[in-house]
One Martini backbone bead per residue (centre of mass of N, CA, C, O) as a GRO file, in nm:
protein
  518
    1MET     BB    1   0.095   0.027   0.023
    2PRO     BB    2   0.098   0.410  -0.009
    3GLN     BB    3   0.163   0.575   0.111
    4PRO     BB    4   0.209   0.975   0.189
    5ASP     BB    5   0.529   1.017   0.140
    6ASP     BB    6   0.515   0.865  -0.160
    7LEU     BB    7   0.319   1.039  -0.288
    8GLN     BB    8   0.401   1.361  -0.261
    9ALA     BB    9   0.682   1.294  -0.408
   10ALA     BB   10   0.425   1.278  -0.692
   11LEU     BB   11   0.354   1.489  -0.716
   12SER     BB   12   0.195   1.733  -0.909
   13PRO     BB   13   0.156   2.028  -0.998
   14ALA     BB   14  -0.067   2.260  -0.959
   15PRO     BB   15  -0.250   2.515  -1.020
   16SER     BB   16  -0.411   2.803  -0.893
   17GLY     BB   17  -0.786   2.778  -0.790
   18PRO     BB   18  -1.089   2.742  -0.793
   19GLY     BB   19  -1.337   2.546  -0.674
   20ASP     BB   20  -1.565   2.343  -0.811
   21LEU     BB   21  -1.724   2.113  -0.642
   22ARG     BB   22  -1.966   2.045  -0.816
   23SER     BB   23  -1.767   1.974  -1.100
   24THR     BB   24  -1.692   1.701  -0.906
   25MET     BB   25  -1.982   1.525  -0.895
   26ARG     BB   26  -1.927   1.273  -1.140
   27LEU     BB   27  -1.939   1.017  -0.889
   28ILE     BB   28  -2.234   1.024  -0.744
   29ASP     BB   29  -2.283   0.674  -0.787
   30THR     BB   30  -2.051   0.589  -0.593
   31ARG     BB   31  -2.026   0.200  -0.491
   32VAL     BB   32  -1.761   0.237  -0.257
   33SER     BB   33  -1.638  -0.006  -0.011
   34LEU     BB   34  -1.441   0.229   0.188
   35SER     BB   35  -1.385   0.324   0.477
   36ASP     BB   36  -1.235   0.532   0.731
   37SER     BB   37  -0.945   0.527   0.645
   38ALA     BB   38  -0.900   0.635   0.346
   39PHE     BB   39  -1.059   0.923   0.368
   40ASN     BB   40  -0.818   1.014   0.588
   41GLU     BB   41  -0.539   0.927   0.306
   42VAL     BB   42  -0.621   1.128   0.213
   43VAL     BB   43  -0.626   1.383   0.392
   44GLU     BB   44  -0.293   1.353   0.423
   45VAL     BB   45  -0.208   1.441   0.144
   46ALA     BB   46  -0.334   1.707   0.165
   47ARG     BB   47  -0.185   1.738   0.373
   48ARG     BB   48   0.099   1.801   0.192
   49LEU     BB   49   0.109   2.011  -0.009
   50ASP     BB   50   0.242   2.210  -0.103
   51ASN     BB   51   0.031   2.381  -0.239
   52LYS     BB   52  -0.201   2.596  -0.084
   53SER     BB   53  -0.449   2.637  -0.219
   54ARG     BB   54  -0.468   2.324  -0.284
   55LYS     BB   55  -0.470   2.213  -0.015
   56GLU     BB   56  -0.671   2.362   0.078
   57ARG     BB   57  -0.936   2.304  -0.123
   58ILE     BB   58  -0.924   2.011  -0.078
   59LEU     BB   59  -1.021   2.065   0.250
   60ARG     BB   60  -1.310   2.220   0.177
   61GLU     BB   61  -1.380   1.961   0.003
   62LEU     BB   62  -1.327   1.757   0.272
   63ASP     BB   63  -1.515   1.895   0.484
   64THR     BB   64  -1.786   1.932   0.331
   65LEU     BB   65  -1.830   1.620   0.307
   66ARG     BB   66  -1.836   1.539   0.583
   67LYS     BB   67  -2.081   1.682   0.649
   68THR     BB   68  -2.285   1.594   0.412
   69GLU     BB   69  -2.266   1.276   0.485
   70ALA     BB   70  -2.372   1.259   0.775
   71GLN     BB   71  -2.676   1.391   0.657
   72ARG     BB   72  -2.665   1.179   0.439
   73ILE     BB   73  -2.683   0.922   0.690
   74ARG     BB   74  -2.947   1.027   0.803
   75VAL     BB   75  -3.151   1.010   0.620
   76ILE     BB   76  -3.149   0.745   0.504
   77THR     BB   77  -3.199   0.580   0.745
   78LEU     BB   78  -3.445   0.698   0.835
   79ALA     BB   79  -3.615   0.639   0.634
   80GLN     BB   80  -3.574   0.322   0.619
   81ALA     BB   81  -3.711   0.285   0.928
   82GLY     BB   82  -3.956   0.456   0.826
   83ARG     BB   83  -3.909   0.815   0.924
   84GLY     BB   84  -3.977   1.009   0.745
   85ASP     BB   85  -4.019   1.280   0.910
   86ASP     BB   86  -3.750   1.305   0.986
   87ALA     BB   87  -3.578   1.310   0.725
   88LEU     BB   88  -3.721   1.581   0.594
   89ASN     BB   89  -3.590   1.744   0.908
   90ALA     BB   90  -3.273   1.691   0.788
   91ALA     BB   91  -3.283   1.784   0.539
   92CYS     BB   92  -3.387   2.080   0.562
   93ASP     BB   93  -3.090   2.126   0.699
   94MET     BB   94  -2.993   2.125   0.474
   95PRO     BB   95  -2.867   2.418   0.283
   96ASN     BB   96  -2.782   2.244  -0.007
   97GLU     BB   97  -3.014   2.190  -0.265
   98TRP     BB   98  -2.841   1.981  -0.457
   99GLU     BB   99  -2.818   1.793  -0.266
  100ARG     BB  100  -3.120   1.739  -0.146
  101ALA     BB  101  -3.214   1.638  -0.420
  102ASN     BB  102  -3.045   1.383  -0.403
  103LEU     BB  103  -3.226   1.257  -0.243
  104VAL     BB  104  -3.500   1.202  -0.307
  105ARG     BB  105  -3.438   0.884  -0.416
  106ASP     BB  106  -3.371   0.771  -0.169
  107VAL     BB  107  -3.616   0.794   0.023
  108ALA     BB  108  -3.845   0.703  -0.244
  109LEU     BB  109  -3.719   0.394  -0.233
  110ALA     BB  110  -3.743   0.377   0.109
  111GLY     BB  111  -4.061   0.457   0.108
  112CYS     BB  112  -4.040   0.785   0.117
  113TYR     BB  113  -4.223   0.955  -0.038
  114ASP     BB  114  -4.357   1.193   0.147
  115ALA     BB  115  -4.100   1.317   0.173
  116ALA     BB  116  -3.991   1.340  -0.146
  117VAL     BB  117  -4.159   1.533  -0.210
  118ARG     BB  118  -4.092   1.771  -0.006
  119ILE     BB  119  -3.814   1.786  -0.010
  120ALA     BB  120  -3.913   1.874  -0.306
  121ASP     BB  121  -4.097   2.163  -0.217
  122SER     BB  122  -3.837   2.246  -0.013
  123LEU     BB  123  -3.716   2.414  -0.301
  124LYS     BB  124  -3.634   2.662  -0.538
  125SER     BB  125  -3.411   2.601  -0.746
  126GLU     BB  126  -3.416   2.214  -0.796
  127GLN     BB  127  -3.703   2.074  -0.927
  128GLN     BB  128  -3.609   1.950  -1.126
  129GLN     BB  129  -3.433   1.728  -1.023
  130ALA     BB  130  -3.585   1.619  -0.824
  131LEU     BB  131  -3.842   1.535  -0.969
  132CYS     BB  132  -3.662   1.359  -1.191
  133LYS     BB  133  -3.574   1.147  -0.992
  134LEU     BB  134  -3.839   1.039  -0.833
  135ALA     BB  135  -3.968   0.890  -1.094
  136ALA     BB  136  -3.765   0.695  -1.107
  137THR     BB  137  -3.905   0.548  -0.916
  138LEU     BB  138  -4.239   0.515  -0.962
  139PRO     BB  139  -4.228   0.210  -1.070
  140GLN     BB  140  -4.186   0.110  -0.782
  141ALA     BB  141  -4.491   0.191  -0.620
  142GLY     BB  142  -4.698   0.132  -0.752
  143VAL     BB  143  -4.951   0.247  -0.928
  144GLU     BB  144  -5.169   0.419  -0.663
  145GLN     BB  145  -4.868   0.546  -0.563
  146ALA     BB  146  -4.802   0.702  -0.803
  147VAL     BB  147  -5.063   0.861  -0.895
  148ARG     BB  148  -4.998   0.984  -0.587
  149ILE     BB  149  -4.735   1.114  -0.643
  150PHE     BB  150  -4.760   1.224  -0.945
  151ARG     BB  151  -4.959   1.475  -0.886
  152GLU     BB  152  -4.768   1.606  -0.598
  153ALA     BB  153  -4.508   1.667  -0.806
  154VAL     BB  154  -4.726   1.877  -1.025
  155GLN     BB  155  -4.776   2.084  -0.849
  156VAL     BB  156  -4.453   2.144  -0.790
  157ALA     BB  157  -4.465   2.157  -1.104
  158CYS     BB  158  -4.579   2.444  -1.121
  159ARG     BB  159  -4.370   2.643  -0.921
  160ILE     BB  160  -4.109   2.629  -1.128
  161SER     BB  161  -4.032   2.917  -1.352
  162TYR     BB  162  -3.911   2.806  -1.555
  163GLY     BB  163  -4.062   2.688  -1.866
  164TRP     BB  164  -3.846   2.501  -1.891
  165ASN     BB  165  -3.793   2.319  -1.681
  166GLN     BB  166  -4.129   2.239  -1.654
  167ALA     BB  167  -4.160   2.133  -1.880
  168VAL     BB  168  -3.957   1.861  -1.903
  169THR     BB  169  -4.052   1.747  -1.550
  170LEU     BB  170  -4.343   1.688  -1.705
  171GLY     BB  171  -4.204   1.493  -1.905
  172THR     BB  172  -4.060   1.338  -1.749
  173LEU     BB  173  -4.303   1.200  -1.515
  174ALA     BB  174  -4.506   1.087  -1.754
  175THR     BB  175  -4.283   0.877  -1.869
  176ALA     BB  176  -4.276   0.711  -1.622
  177LEU     BB  177  -4.565   0.634  -1.565
  178ALA     BB  178  -4.620   0.522  -1.880
  179GLY     BB  179  -4.518   0.220  -1.806
  180MET     BB  180  -4.776   0.182  -1.611
  181LYS     BB  181  -5.096   0.026  -1.802
  182ASN     BB  182  -5.379   0.268  -1.693
  183GLU     BB  183  -5.637   0.438  -1.593
  184GLN     BB  184  -5.553   0.583  -1.372
  185VAL     BB  185  -5.287   0.728  -1.556
  186THR     BB  186  -5.481   0.846  -1.793
  187GLY     BB  187  -5.628   1.032  -1.610
  188ALA     BB  188  -5.377   1.185  -1.521
  189LEU     BB  189  -5.224   1.253  -1.747
  190ARG     BB  190  -5.506   1.440  -1.884
  191GLU     BB  191  -5.492   1.645  -1.633
  192THR     BB  192  -5.163   1.751  -1.710
  193VAL     BB  193  -5.270   1.952  -1.983
  194GLU     BB  194  -5.401   2.171  -1.781
  195VAL     BB  195  -5.125   2.257  -1.692
  196ALA     BB  196  -4.946   2.322  -1.948
  197ARG     BB  197  -5.139   2.526  -2.074
  198HIS     BB  198  -5.020   2.730  -1.864
  199ILE     BB  199  -4.768   2.811  -2.017
  200GLN     BB  200  -4.657   3.067  -2.148
  201GLU     BB  201  -4.438   2.985  -2.325
  202GLU     BB  202  -4.484   2.860  -2.603
  203GLU     BB  203  -4.229   2.693  -2.661
  204ASN     BB  204  -4.268   2.507  -2.425
  205ARG     BB  205  -4.606   2.414  -2.436
  206VAL     BB  206  -4.516   2.261  -2.664
  207ARG     BB  207  -4.288   2.042  -2.474
  208ALA     BB  208  -4.529   1.923  -2.270
  209LEU     BB  209  -4.764   1.847  -2.507
  210SER     BB  210  -4.584   1.658  -2.636
  211ARG     BB  211  -4.499   1.491  -2.397
  212LEU     BB  212  -4.816   1.430  -2.343
  213ALA     BB  213  -4.847   1.247  -2.600
  214THR     BB  214  -4.690   1.071  -2.636
  215ALA     BB  215  -4.720   0.889  -2.340
  216LEU     BB  216  -5.061   0.832  -2.455
  217ASP     BB  217  -4.964   0.657  -2.634
  218GLN     BB  218  -4.814   0.441  -2.495
  219VAL     BB  219  -5.108   0.396  -2.311
  220GLY     BB  220  -5.358   0.417  -2.571
  221ASP     BB  221  -5.436   0.707  -2.620
  222ARG     BB  222  -5.480   0.813  -2.888
  223SER     BB  223  -5.684   1.024  -2.937
  224GLN     BB  224  -5.616   1.225  -2.732
  225ALA     BB  225  -5.254   1.240  -2.890
  226THR     BB  226  -5.334   1.348  -3.086
  227ARG     BB  227  -5.475   1.623  -2.990
  228VAL     BB  228  -5.239   1.743  -2.846
  229PHE     BB  229  -5.041   1.767  -3.114
  230HIS     BB  230  -5.220   1.949  -3.219
  231GLU     BB  231  -5.214   2.133  -2.976
  232ALA     BB  232  -4.897   2.205  -3.035
  233LEU     BB  233  -4.905   2.275  -3.354
  234ALA     BB  234  -5.084   2.550  -3.340
  235ILE     BB  235  -4.923   2.666  -3.224
  236VAL     BB  236  -4.610   2.687  -3.417
  237ARG     BB  237  -4.785   2.830  -3.669
  238THR     BB  238  -4.722   3.103  -3.519
  239LEU     BB  239  -4.531   3.204  -3.449
  240ARG     BB  240  -4.192   3.313  -3.472
  241GLU     BB  241  -3.839   3.268  -3.511
  242GLN     BB  242  -3.750   3.298  -3.228
  243GLU     BB  243  -3.923   2.980  -3.196
  244LEU     BB  244  -3.997   2.795  -3.363
  245GLY     BB  245  -3.764   2.609  -3.343
  246TYR     BB  246  -3.781   2.506  -3.102
  247ALA     BB  247  -4.081   2.426  -3.070
  248ILE     BB  248  -4.015   2.188  -3.259
  249ASN     BB  249  -3.798   2.016  -3.115
  250GLY     BB  250  -4.059   1.975  -2.942
  251LEU     BB  251  -4.205   1.802  -3.141
  252GLU     BB  252  -4.068   1.521  -3.270
  253THR     BB  253  -4.154   1.313  -3.155
  254ALA     BB  254  -4.447   1.353  -3.153
  255LEU     BB  255  -4.418   1.363  -3.503
  256ALA     BB  256  -4.316   1.083  -3.538
  257GLN     BB  257  -4.537   0.891  -3.404
  258LEU     BB  258  -4.828   1.119  -3.500
  259GLY     BB  259  -4.740   1.234  -3.790
  260ASP     BB  260  -4.833   1.261  -4.083
  261ALA     BB  261  -4.656   1.303  -4.364
  262GLN     BB  262  -4.821   1.621  -4.375
  263THR     BB  263  -4.706   1.672  -4.162
  264VAL     BB  264  -4.393   1.674  -4.221
  265GLY     BB  265  -4.425   1.860  -4.477
  266GLU     BB  266  -4.524   2.113  -4.300
  267VAL     BB  267  -4.308   2.151  -4.086
  268VAL     BB  268  -4.105   2.177  -4.306
  269ARG     BB  269  -4.142   2.426  -4.407
  270LEU     BB  270  -4.104   2.591  -4.126
  271MET     BB  271  -3.829   2.584  -4.179
  272GLU     BB  272  -3.710   2.682  -4.379
  273SER     BB  273  -3.799   2.981  -4.298
  274ILE     BB  274  -3.578   2.943  -4.114
  275GLN     BB  275  -3.329   3.168  -4.173
  276SER     BB  276  -3.078   3.047  -4.013
  277THR     BB  277  -2.869   2.797  -4.106
  278SER     BB  278  -2.775   2.713  -3.821
  279PHE     BB  279  -3.041   2.631  -3.688
  280ARG     BB  280  -3.184   2.482  -3.902
  281VAL     BB  281  -2.958   2.196  -3.968
  282ASN     BB  282  -2.993   2.131  -3.696
  283TYR     BB  283  -3.354   2.078  -3.653
  284MET     BB  284  -3.361   1.896  -3.920
  285SER     BB  285  -3.129   1.673  -3.777
  286SER     BB  286  -3.335   1.623  -3.556
  287LEU     BB  287  -3.596   1.514  -3.702
  288ALA     BB  288  -3.467   1.271  -3.895
  289GLN     BB  289  -3.364   1.129  -3.615
  290ALA     BB  290  -3.668   1.136  -3.472
  291LEU     BB  291  -3.798   0.961  -3.711
  292GLY     BB  292  -3.603   0.703  -3.722
  293ARG     BB  293  -3.669   0.634  -3.430
  294ALA     BB  294  -3.947   0.578  -3.548
  295GLY     BB  295  -3.936   0.426  -3.827
  296ARG     BB  296  -3.871   0.657  -4.082
  297PHE     BB  297  -3.699   0.650  -4.288
  298ASP     BB  298  -3.787   0.766  -4.571
  299GLU     BB  299  -3.821   1.057  -4.438
  300ALA     BB  300  -3.534   1.134  -4.279
  301LEU     BB  301  -3.403   1.135  -4.584
  302GLN     BB  302  -3.588   1.399  -4.690
  303VAL     BB  303  -3.464   1.561  -4.488
  304ALA     BB  304  -3.163   1.501  -4.463
  305ASP     BB  305  -3.132   1.633  -4.804
  306LEU     BB  306  -3.197   1.937  -4.646
  307ILE     BB  307  -2.918   1.956  -4.511
  308GLN     BB  308  -2.711   2.282  -4.602
  309SER     BB  309  -2.507   2.069  -4.448
  310ALA     BB  310  -2.264   1.864  -4.491
  311ARG     BB  311  -2.162   1.779  -4.164
  312ILE     BB  312  -2.503   1.782  -4.068
  313GLN     BB  313  -2.506   1.545  -4.216
  314ALA     BB  314  -2.310   1.350  -4.158
  315GLY     BB  315  -2.454   1.313  -3.896
  316ALA     BB  316  -2.730   1.242  -3.987
  317LEU     BB  317  -2.712   1.040  -4.127
  318SER     BB  318  -2.541   0.834  -3.911
  319LYS     BB  319  -2.704   0.763  -3.784
  320LEU     BB  320  -2.943   0.651  -3.986
  321VAL     BB  321  -2.801   0.404  -3.976
  322ALA     BB  322  -2.807   0.315  -3.693
  323ALA     BB  323  -3.151   0.309  -3.674
  324LEU     BB  324  -3.115   0.062  -3.905
  325ALA     BB  325  -2.959  -0.139  -3.769
  326GLN     BB  326  -3.107  -0.165  -3.512
  327ALA     BB  327  -3.368  -0.258  -3.687
  328GLY     BB  328  -3.170  -0.460  -3.938
  329HIS     BB  329  -3.091  -0.296  -4.191
  330PHE     BB  330  -2.884  -0.313  -4.308
  331ASP     BB  331  -2.881  -0.279  -4.673
  332GLN     BB  332  -2.982  -0.008  -4.598
  333ALA     BB  333  -2.737   0.143  -4.458
  334ALA     BB  334  -2.489   0.000  -4.671
  335ARG     BB  335  -2.616   0.260  -4.897
  336LEU     BB  336  -2.604   0.500  -4.664
  337THR     BB  337  -2.282   0.524  -4.651
  338ARG     BB  338  -2.236   0.632  -4.943
  339ARG     BB  339  -2.368   0.897  -4.951
  340ILE     BB  340  -2.139   1.023  -4.755
  341GLN     BB  341  -1.948   1.315  -4.823
  342GLU     BB  342  -1.832   1.279  -4.537
  343GLU     BB  343  -1.541   1.086  -4.394
  344TRP     BB  344  -1.616   1.095  -4.083
  345GLY     BB  345  -1.917   1.005  -4.110
  346ARG     BB  346  -1.868   0.745  -4.263
  347ALA     BB  347  -1.640   0.647  -4.071
  348THR     BB  348  -1.934   0.635  -3.825
  349ALA     BB  349  -2.115   0.502  -3.984
  350LEU     BB  350  -1.940   0.159  -4.008
  351SER     BB  351  -1.910   0.159  -3.713
  352GLU     BB  352  -2.252   0.149  -3.633
  353LEU     BB  353  -2.286  -0.121  -3.874
  354ALA     BB  354  -2.072  -0.307  -3.711
  355ALA     BB  355  -2.168  -0.308  -3.438
  356ALA     BB  356  -2.415  -0.431  -3.512
  357LEU     BB  357  -2.339  -0.668  -3.634
  358ALA     BB  358  -2.192  -0.814  -3.422
  359GLN     BB  359  -2.476  -0.871  -3.215
  360ALA     BB  360  -2.610  -1.005  -3.476
  361GLN     BB  361  -2.352  -1.225  -3.584
  362ASP     BB  362  -2.273  -1.109  -3.841
  363SER     BB  363  -2.030  -1.170  -4.106
  364ARG     BB  364  -2.003  -0.894  -4.225
  365ALA     BB  365  -1.861  -0.719  -3.976
  366SER     BB  366  -1.568  -0.759  -4.035
  367GLN     BB  367  -1.527  -0.607  -4.268
  368THR     BB  368  -1.739  -0.355  -4.152
  369PHE     BB  369  -1.482  -0.275  -4.041
  370ASP     BB  370  -1.261  -0.241  -4.168
  371GLU     BB  371  -1.407  -0.007  -4.372
  372ALA     BB  372  -1.347   0.155  -4.168
  373HIS     BB  373  -1.071   0.199  -4.096
  374LYS     BB  374  -1.022   0.226  -4.420
  375ALA     BB  375  -1.184   0.565  -4.321
  376VAL     BB  376  -0.986   0.683  -4.115
  377ARG     BB  377  -0.743   0.676  -4.256
  378ALA     BB  378  -0.833   0.879  -4.476
  379ILE     BB  379  -0.875   1.133  -4.280
  380GLN     BB  380  -0.717   1.433  -4.317
  381ASP     BB  381  -0.879   1.606  -4.089
  382PRO     BB  382  -0.735   1.645  -3.753
  383ARG     BB  383  -1.007   1.609  -3.631
  384HIS     BB  384  -1.185   1.395  -3.767
  385HIS     BB  385  -0.999   1.179  -3.702
  386GLN     BB  386  -1.073   1.240  -3.384
  387TRP     BB  387  -1.379   1.135  -3.425
  388ALA     BB  388  -1.351   0.886  -3.602
  389LEU     BB  389  -1.202   0.714  -3.375
  390ARG     BB  390  -1.343   0.741  -3.160
  391ASP     BB  391  -1.614   0.584  -3.285
  392LEU     BB  392  -1.466   0.361  -3.299
  393ALA     BB  393  -1.391   0.242  -3.005
  394SER     BB  394  -1.717   0.224  -2.993
  395ALA     BB  395  -1.782   0.015  -3.140
  396LEU     BB  396  -1.572  -0.268  -3.072
  397ALA     BB  397  -1.705  -0.245  -2.794
  398LYS     BB  398  -1.974  -0.279  -2.857
  399ALA     BB  399  -1.848  -0.585  -2.953
  400GLY     BB  400  -1.604  -0.676  -2.786
  401HIS     BB  401  -1.325  -0.578  -2.941
  402TYR     BB  402  -1.139  -0.460  -2.667
  403ALA     BB  403  -0.829  -0.418  -2.833
  404ASP     BB  404  -0.929  -0.242  -3.052
  405ALA     BB  405  -1.035  -0.063  -2.915
  406VAL     BB  406  -0.768   0.042  -2.759
  407LYS     BB  407  -0.596   0.122  -3.050
  408ALA     BB  408  -0.747   0.343  -3.149
  409ALA     BB  409  -0.770   0.533  -2.828
  410ARG     BB  410  -0.442   0.575  -2.878
  411GLY     BB  411  -0.436   0.708  -3.159
  412ILE     BB  412  -0.535   0.959  -2.958
  413SER     BB  413  -0.346   1.243  -2.941
  414ASP     BB  414  -0.553   1.338  -2.771
  415GLU     BB  415  -0.561   1.287  -2.417
  416ASP     BB  416  -0.808   1.342  -2.346
  417ASP     BB  417  -0.995   1.196  -2.531
  418ALA     BB  418  -0.835   0.953  -2.488
  419GLY     BB  419  -0.920   0.939  -2.196
  420ARG     BB  420  -1.176   0.887  -2.255
  421ALA     BB  421  -1.171   0.615  -2.441
  422LEU     BB  422  -1.106   0.475  -2.217
  423TYR     BB  423  -1.292   0.451  -2.013
  424ALA     BB  424  -1.529   0.409  -2.209
  425ILE     BB  425  -1.393   0.099  -2.162
  426VAL     BB  426  -1.358   0.034  -1.957
  427THR     BB  427  -1.666   0.035  -1.827
  428ASP     BB  428  -1.745  -0.225  -1.993
  429LEU     BB  429  -1.513  -0.452  -1.881
  430VAL     BB  430  -1.677  -0.435  -1.615
  431GLN     BB  431  -1.972  -0.500  -1.683
  432ALA     BB  432  -1.810  -0.811  -1.797
  433GLY     BB  433  -1.608  -0.910  -1.559
  434ARG     BB  434  -1.321  -0.736  -1.668
  435PHE     BB  435  -1.064  -0.662  -1.490
  436ASP     BB  436  -0.800  -0.677  -1.572
  437GLU     BB  437  -0.794  -0.565  -1.811
  438ALA     BB  438  -0.986  -0.265  -1.690
  439GLY     BB  439  -0.681  -0.219  -1.551
  440ASP     BB  440  -0.497  -0.272  -1.778
  441VAL     BB  441  -0.628   0.086  -1.876
  442ALA     BB  442  -0.648   0.226  -1.752
  443HIS     BB  443  -0.338   0.301  -1.637
  444SER     BB  444  -0.262   0.367  -1.958
  445ILE     BB  445  -0.348   0.633  -1.894
  446GLN     BB  446  -0.294   0.928  -1.912
  447ASP     BB  447  -0.489   1.159  -1.777
  448ALA     BB  448  -0.568   1.177  -1.459
  449TRP     BB  449  -0.848   1.193  -1.427
  450GLU     BB  450  -0.939   1.001  -1.632
  451ARG     BB  451  -0.772   0.783  -1.433
  452THR     BB  452  -0.991   0.822  -1.159
  453ASN     BB  453  -1.204   0.702  -1.268
  454ALA     BB  454  -1.123   0.404  -1.394
  455LEU     BB  455  -1.079   0.322  -1.125
  456SER     BB  456  -1.340   0.375  -0.973
  457ARG     BB  457  -1.501   0.219  -1.149
  458LEU     BB  458  -1.374  -0.046  -1.081
  459ALA     BB  459  -1.368  -0.057  -0.806
  460GLU     BB  460  -1.659  -0.104  -0.821
  461GLY     BB  461  -1.674  -0.355  -0.959
  462LEU     BB  462  -1.554  -0.492  -0.693
  463THR     BB  463  -1.742  -0.458  -0.499
  464HIS     BB  464  -1.994  -0.593  -0.595
  465ALA     BB  465  -1.832  -0.908  -0.681
  466GLY     BB  466  -1.677  -0.946  -0.439
  467ASP     BB  467  -1.348  -0.797  -0.447
  468ASP     BB  468  -1.101  -0.729  -0.289
  469ARG     BB  469  -0.929  -0.515  -0.441
  470ALA     BB  470  -1.073  -0.250  -0.406
  471PRO     BB  471  -0.864  -0.129  -0.178
  472GLY     BB  472  -0.629  -0.129  -0.424
  473VAL     BB  473  -0.755   0.035  -0.626
  474PHE     BB  474  -0.806   0.323  -0.490
  475ARG     BB  475  -0.464   0.354  -0.420
  476HIS     BB  476  -0.466   0.439  -0.719
  477ALA     BB  477  -0.630   0.657  -0.770
  478LEU     BB  478  -0.444   0.846  -0.549
  479GLU     BB  479  -0.211   0.826  -0.713
  480ALA     BB  480  -0.329   0.959  -0.977
  481ALA     BB  481  -0.458   1.193  -0.787
  482CYS     BB  482  -0.170   1.346  -0.805
  483GLY     BB  483   0.013   1.151  -1.054
  484GLY     BB  484   0.209   0.950  -0.982
  485ILE     BB  485   0.104   0.768  -1.292
  486GLY     BB  486   0.233   0.963  -1.516
  487GLY     BB  487   0.136   1.213  -1.539
  488ARG     BB  488   0.034   1.530  -1.566
  489ALA     BB  489  -0.004   1.832  -1.488
  490LEU     BB  490  -0.283   2.045  -1.424
  491ALA     BB  491  -0.477   2.252  -1.623
  492ASP     BB  492  -0.720   2.301  -1.384
  493ALA     BB  493  -0.862   2.288  -1.122
  494SER     BB  494  -1.143   2.201  -1.138
  495ARG     BB  495  -1.008   1.903  -1.244
  496ASP     BB  496  -0.869   1.803  -0.996
  497PRO     BB  497  -0.829   1.443  -0.943
  498MET     BB  498  -0.830   1.495  -0.607
  499SER     BB  499  -1.129   1.577  -0.568
  500GLU     BB  500  -1.277   1.339  -0.700
  501LEU     BB  501  -1.210   1.168  -0.468
  502ALA     BB  502  -1.287   1.286  -0.300
  503VAL     BB  503  -1.600   1.264  -0.328
  504THR     BB  504  -1.618   0.962  -0.377
  505LEU     BB  505  -1.552   0.879  -0.062
  506GLY     BB  506  -1.784   1.029   0.046
  507ARG     BB  507  -1.952   0.853  -0.075
  508ALA     BB  508  -1.965   0.597  -0.077
  509ARG     BB  509  -2.004   0.573   0.279
  510SER     BB  510  -2.297   0.650   0.124
  511GLY     BB  511  -2.370   0.399  -0.055
  512THR     BB  512  -2.354   0.145   0.090
  513LEU     BB  513  -2.656   0.170   0.249
  514MET     BB  514  -2.743   0.169  -0.132
  515ARG     BB  515  -2.734  -0.121  -0.268
  516HIS     BB  516  -3.002  -0.269  -0.242
  517THR     BB  517  -3.088  -0.064  -0.459
  518PRO     BB  518  -3.189   0.005  -0.758
   0.00000   0.00000   0.00000
């Protein structure tokens, strides 16, 4: 086990600067079972840092985390004991609204749904985050309780002041509830349509109504879904250019699900009236992708052909190739790759097609991967070459070709991009239970921040598997956070892996309480 003095000797210098605790919360759901001694080890290393400003910043973060996690553990413990009111009071004692919002899911999954709603209601600026976390728990509540909690959550959402947040929250709640097909569910969704009608900004009202239309369609209420969709469409027809594109963007999923070909054509003509080329082509690309996801490939292709930007069109077409391939239309997907003019778009499309073929155990996968490799090598633009390599690495990992995926990722010259690609591969390997390979890849990552993330992710996987190597891997993550394994000097204090690891450990101590929770 590395000792603090050994780690201190390996510390890379880091510039001073303000640390943003929220920016370090990426691993918020890590479930690493480690003792407080490991947390104290991080504190000890932080105290020995030479850079005074960095040391003070990280020690402040650690102190905040220690206090926050003590409060968090208390709330979760009370909720698991069925003491909802006490859990609510303890949560409301937490001054940080972001932290309080993050407790809503844990409190709900402990069975204290009423307390979870009241925690969300106690917030002033983080209601959306809290209610979206609550939405994810509705399927576990049972139909009657889920409908009751949904109605209460909608009332809380009505108090969200920003229209976009309110629309997204209502849509997220409705989508979660729609997974439970039932007359009570249908009734609750119909009631929420009236709530959406009171959203002041028309473009946000369109977004909320559209999400509700798709939810109603999901529960089998097609006639009401169609009426709500056409209500949203009627609003879109009245909008000026400034709001038009944004509103259509909110309408697109419902349009793909519920609109006929004539309606799609009408919306496309509205899009063509948008003067801003950048907005117009991006909205068209998004609509083409929505149509592709709905299986309306011919219409999706017609929309994509109207995109007056080779780069944006290539992105849309590559997404259509992926959608076709996932639907098993391999021959049509292969023909479409040949229509893509941009080299990187064609390479990415071939990578996606090859991955889908491999997942379907189709013998053409190997040849298609060879074509993808060849397309990547032909790209002259260095930036586009990096993008295509990243997508190829991702596709190879999806296909289970991990060694080739690692080779592709290591060909990425930008250290940050390579680190992100390798971290994604580590995640896939951990999920597949291939821990030794995951460890080899994680240790090879040059970027200190991504190496810390990857090793923390591996420790999490080992813990879930009951593997006693988890504490040792954590200590390698500690070395990585300190820049001790081939790390370069950190360029951005807000991406300080030492802070990231501190958060990982802080979350680990309360996260173990919820390991039994789905």
